[in-house]
Coordinates of C-alpha atoms in Angstrom, one line a residue:
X1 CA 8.9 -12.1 24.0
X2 CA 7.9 -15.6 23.3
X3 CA 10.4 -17.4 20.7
X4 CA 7.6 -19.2 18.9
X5 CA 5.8 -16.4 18.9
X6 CA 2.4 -18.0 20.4
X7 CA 0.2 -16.2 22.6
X8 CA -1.3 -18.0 26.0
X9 CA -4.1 -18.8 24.2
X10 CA -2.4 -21.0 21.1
X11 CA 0.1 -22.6 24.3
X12 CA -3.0 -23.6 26.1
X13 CA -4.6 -24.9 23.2
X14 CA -1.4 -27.0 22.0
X15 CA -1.3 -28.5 25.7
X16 CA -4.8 -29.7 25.4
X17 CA -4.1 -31.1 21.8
X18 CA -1.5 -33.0 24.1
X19 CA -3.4 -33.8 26.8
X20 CA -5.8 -35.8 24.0
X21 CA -2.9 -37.2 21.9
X22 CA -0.9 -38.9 25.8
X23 CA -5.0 -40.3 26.5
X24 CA -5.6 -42.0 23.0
X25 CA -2.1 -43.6 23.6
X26 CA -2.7 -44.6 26.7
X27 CA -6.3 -46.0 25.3
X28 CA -4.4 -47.7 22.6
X29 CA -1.6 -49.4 25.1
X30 CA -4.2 -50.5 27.4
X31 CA -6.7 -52.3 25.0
X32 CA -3.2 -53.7 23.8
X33 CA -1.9 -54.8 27.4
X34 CA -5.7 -56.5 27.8
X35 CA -5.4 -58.3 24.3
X36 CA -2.9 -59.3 25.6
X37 CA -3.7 -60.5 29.0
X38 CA -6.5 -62.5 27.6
X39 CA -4.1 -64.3 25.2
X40 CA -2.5 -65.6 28.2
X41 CA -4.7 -66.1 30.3
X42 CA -6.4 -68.4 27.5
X43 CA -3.4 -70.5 27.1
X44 CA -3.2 -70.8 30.8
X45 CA -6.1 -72.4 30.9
X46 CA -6.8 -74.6 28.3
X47 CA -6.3 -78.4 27.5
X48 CA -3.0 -79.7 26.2
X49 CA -3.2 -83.2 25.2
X50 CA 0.8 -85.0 25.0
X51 CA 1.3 -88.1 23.3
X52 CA 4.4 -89.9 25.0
X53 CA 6.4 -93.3 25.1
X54 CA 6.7 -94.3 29.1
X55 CA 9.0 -97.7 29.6
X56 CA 7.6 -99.8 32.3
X57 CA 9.3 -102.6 34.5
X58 CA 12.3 -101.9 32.1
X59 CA 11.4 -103.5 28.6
X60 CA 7.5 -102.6 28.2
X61 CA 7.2 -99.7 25.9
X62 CA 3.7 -97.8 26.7
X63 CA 1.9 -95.1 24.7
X64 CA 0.3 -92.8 26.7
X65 CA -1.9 -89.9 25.8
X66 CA -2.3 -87.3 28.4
X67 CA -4.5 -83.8 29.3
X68 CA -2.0 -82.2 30.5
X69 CA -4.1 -78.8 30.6
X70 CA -6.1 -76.8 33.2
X71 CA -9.5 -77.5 31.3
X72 CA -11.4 -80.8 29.5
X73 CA -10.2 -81.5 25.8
X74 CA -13.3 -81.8 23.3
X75 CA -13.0 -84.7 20.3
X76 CA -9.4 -86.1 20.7
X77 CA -7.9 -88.0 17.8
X78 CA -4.5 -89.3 17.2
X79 CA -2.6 -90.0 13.6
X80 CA 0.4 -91.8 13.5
X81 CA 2.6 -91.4 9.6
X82 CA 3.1 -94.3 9.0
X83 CA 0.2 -96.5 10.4
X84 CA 1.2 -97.9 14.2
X85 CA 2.1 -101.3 14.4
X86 CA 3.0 -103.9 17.6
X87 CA 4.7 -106.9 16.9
X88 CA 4.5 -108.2 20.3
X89 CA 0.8 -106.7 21.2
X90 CA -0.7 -106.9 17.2
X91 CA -3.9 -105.3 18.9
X92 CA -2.4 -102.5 20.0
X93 CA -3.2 -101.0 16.5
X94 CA -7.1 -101.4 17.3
X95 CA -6.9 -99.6 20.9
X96 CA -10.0 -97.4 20.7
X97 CA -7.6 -94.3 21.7
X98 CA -6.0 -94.6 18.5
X99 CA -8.9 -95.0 16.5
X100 CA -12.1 -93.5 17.6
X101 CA -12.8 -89.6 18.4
X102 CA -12.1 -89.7 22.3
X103 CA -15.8 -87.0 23.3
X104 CA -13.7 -85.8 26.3
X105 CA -10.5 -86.1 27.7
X106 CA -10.4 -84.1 31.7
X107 CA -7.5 -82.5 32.9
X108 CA -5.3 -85.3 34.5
X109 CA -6.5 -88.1 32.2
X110 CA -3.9 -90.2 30.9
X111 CA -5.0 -93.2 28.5
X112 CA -2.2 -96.4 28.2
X113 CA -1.9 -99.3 25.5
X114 CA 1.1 -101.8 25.7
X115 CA 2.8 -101.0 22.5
X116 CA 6.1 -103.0 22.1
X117 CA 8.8 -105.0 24.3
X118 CA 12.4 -104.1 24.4
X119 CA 12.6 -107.7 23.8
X120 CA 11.5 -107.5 20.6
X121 CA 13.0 -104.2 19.3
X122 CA 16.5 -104.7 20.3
X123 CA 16.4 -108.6 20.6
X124 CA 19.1 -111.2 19.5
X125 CA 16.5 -112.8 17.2
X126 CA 17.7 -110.1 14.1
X127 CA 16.6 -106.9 12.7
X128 CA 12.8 -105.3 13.7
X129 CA 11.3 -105.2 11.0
X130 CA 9.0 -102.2 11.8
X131 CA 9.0 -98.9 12.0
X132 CA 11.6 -97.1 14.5
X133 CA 9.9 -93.9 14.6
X134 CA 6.4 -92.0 13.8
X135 CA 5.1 -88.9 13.4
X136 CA 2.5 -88.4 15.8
X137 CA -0.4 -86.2 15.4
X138 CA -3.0 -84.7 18.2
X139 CA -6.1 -82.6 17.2
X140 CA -8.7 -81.3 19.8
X141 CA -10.5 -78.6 20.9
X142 CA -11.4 -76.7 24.1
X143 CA -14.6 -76.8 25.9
X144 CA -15.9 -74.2 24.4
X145 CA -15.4 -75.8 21.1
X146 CA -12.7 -73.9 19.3
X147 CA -10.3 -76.0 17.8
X148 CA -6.9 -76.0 18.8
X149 CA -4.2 -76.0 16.3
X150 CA -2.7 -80.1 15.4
X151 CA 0.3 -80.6 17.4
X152 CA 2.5 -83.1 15.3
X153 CA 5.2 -85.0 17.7

């Protein structure tokens, strides 16, 4: 005697019910796992555009903006809080980089302005008068056009 008291007929008809319930889950992880594989793969292979401070022949302080992405970045612009100011290179503030939409930036590009001298920031001719530190803003978007969300350094 069966201890549920089904008949073969109600046990084959459970297993089926099953059978369906283990193949919509399985649906259900699947779509999930390619969701997810798409997520990745997308921020694999799009544009990441890094704002950095590279010190050359030991007392030039350089900005440099660089794609350091798989794919093109679409309509680059930087924002510095508080304005960006030089006092040894007073036209760095005007480098086109820093103030016009830059169309398209490739994978690999890196853009360079002069920005200050070590000279100057931690001379013996008194205190620098300008700011010590920024906060950095980059906006883009992929080649597809999506914008990417503002990355503040």
């Amino acid at each position: 005697m069966d201890p549920l008291g089904f008949d073969a007929d109600q046990y084959a008809a459970a297993a089926a019910w099953a059978s369906v319930l283990v193949l919509i889950a399985t649906g259900v992880v699947i779509v999930l796992q390619l969701r997810h594989a798409e997520d990745v793969r997308r921020d694999q292979n799009r544009p990441y555009v890094v704002p950095s401070i590279v010190v050359e022949q030991g007392f030039v302080f350089v900005f440099a903006l660089e794609n350091v992405g798989r794919t093109a970045a679409k309509d680059v612009r930087v924002q510095f809080d508080p304005p960006v100011q030089s006092a040894t290179f007073p036209e760095f503030s005007t480098v086109r980089m820093l103030n016009e939409l830059t169309p398209t930036m490739p994978p690999g590009q890196r853009f360079r302005a002069n920005w200050e001298s070590s000279f100057t920031v931690f001379g013996e001719n008194g205190p620098y008068d300008l700011p010590m530190s920024y906060e950095d803003t980059v906006n883009y978007s992929d080649m597809d056009g999506n914008e990417l969300p503002a990355e503040r350094y």
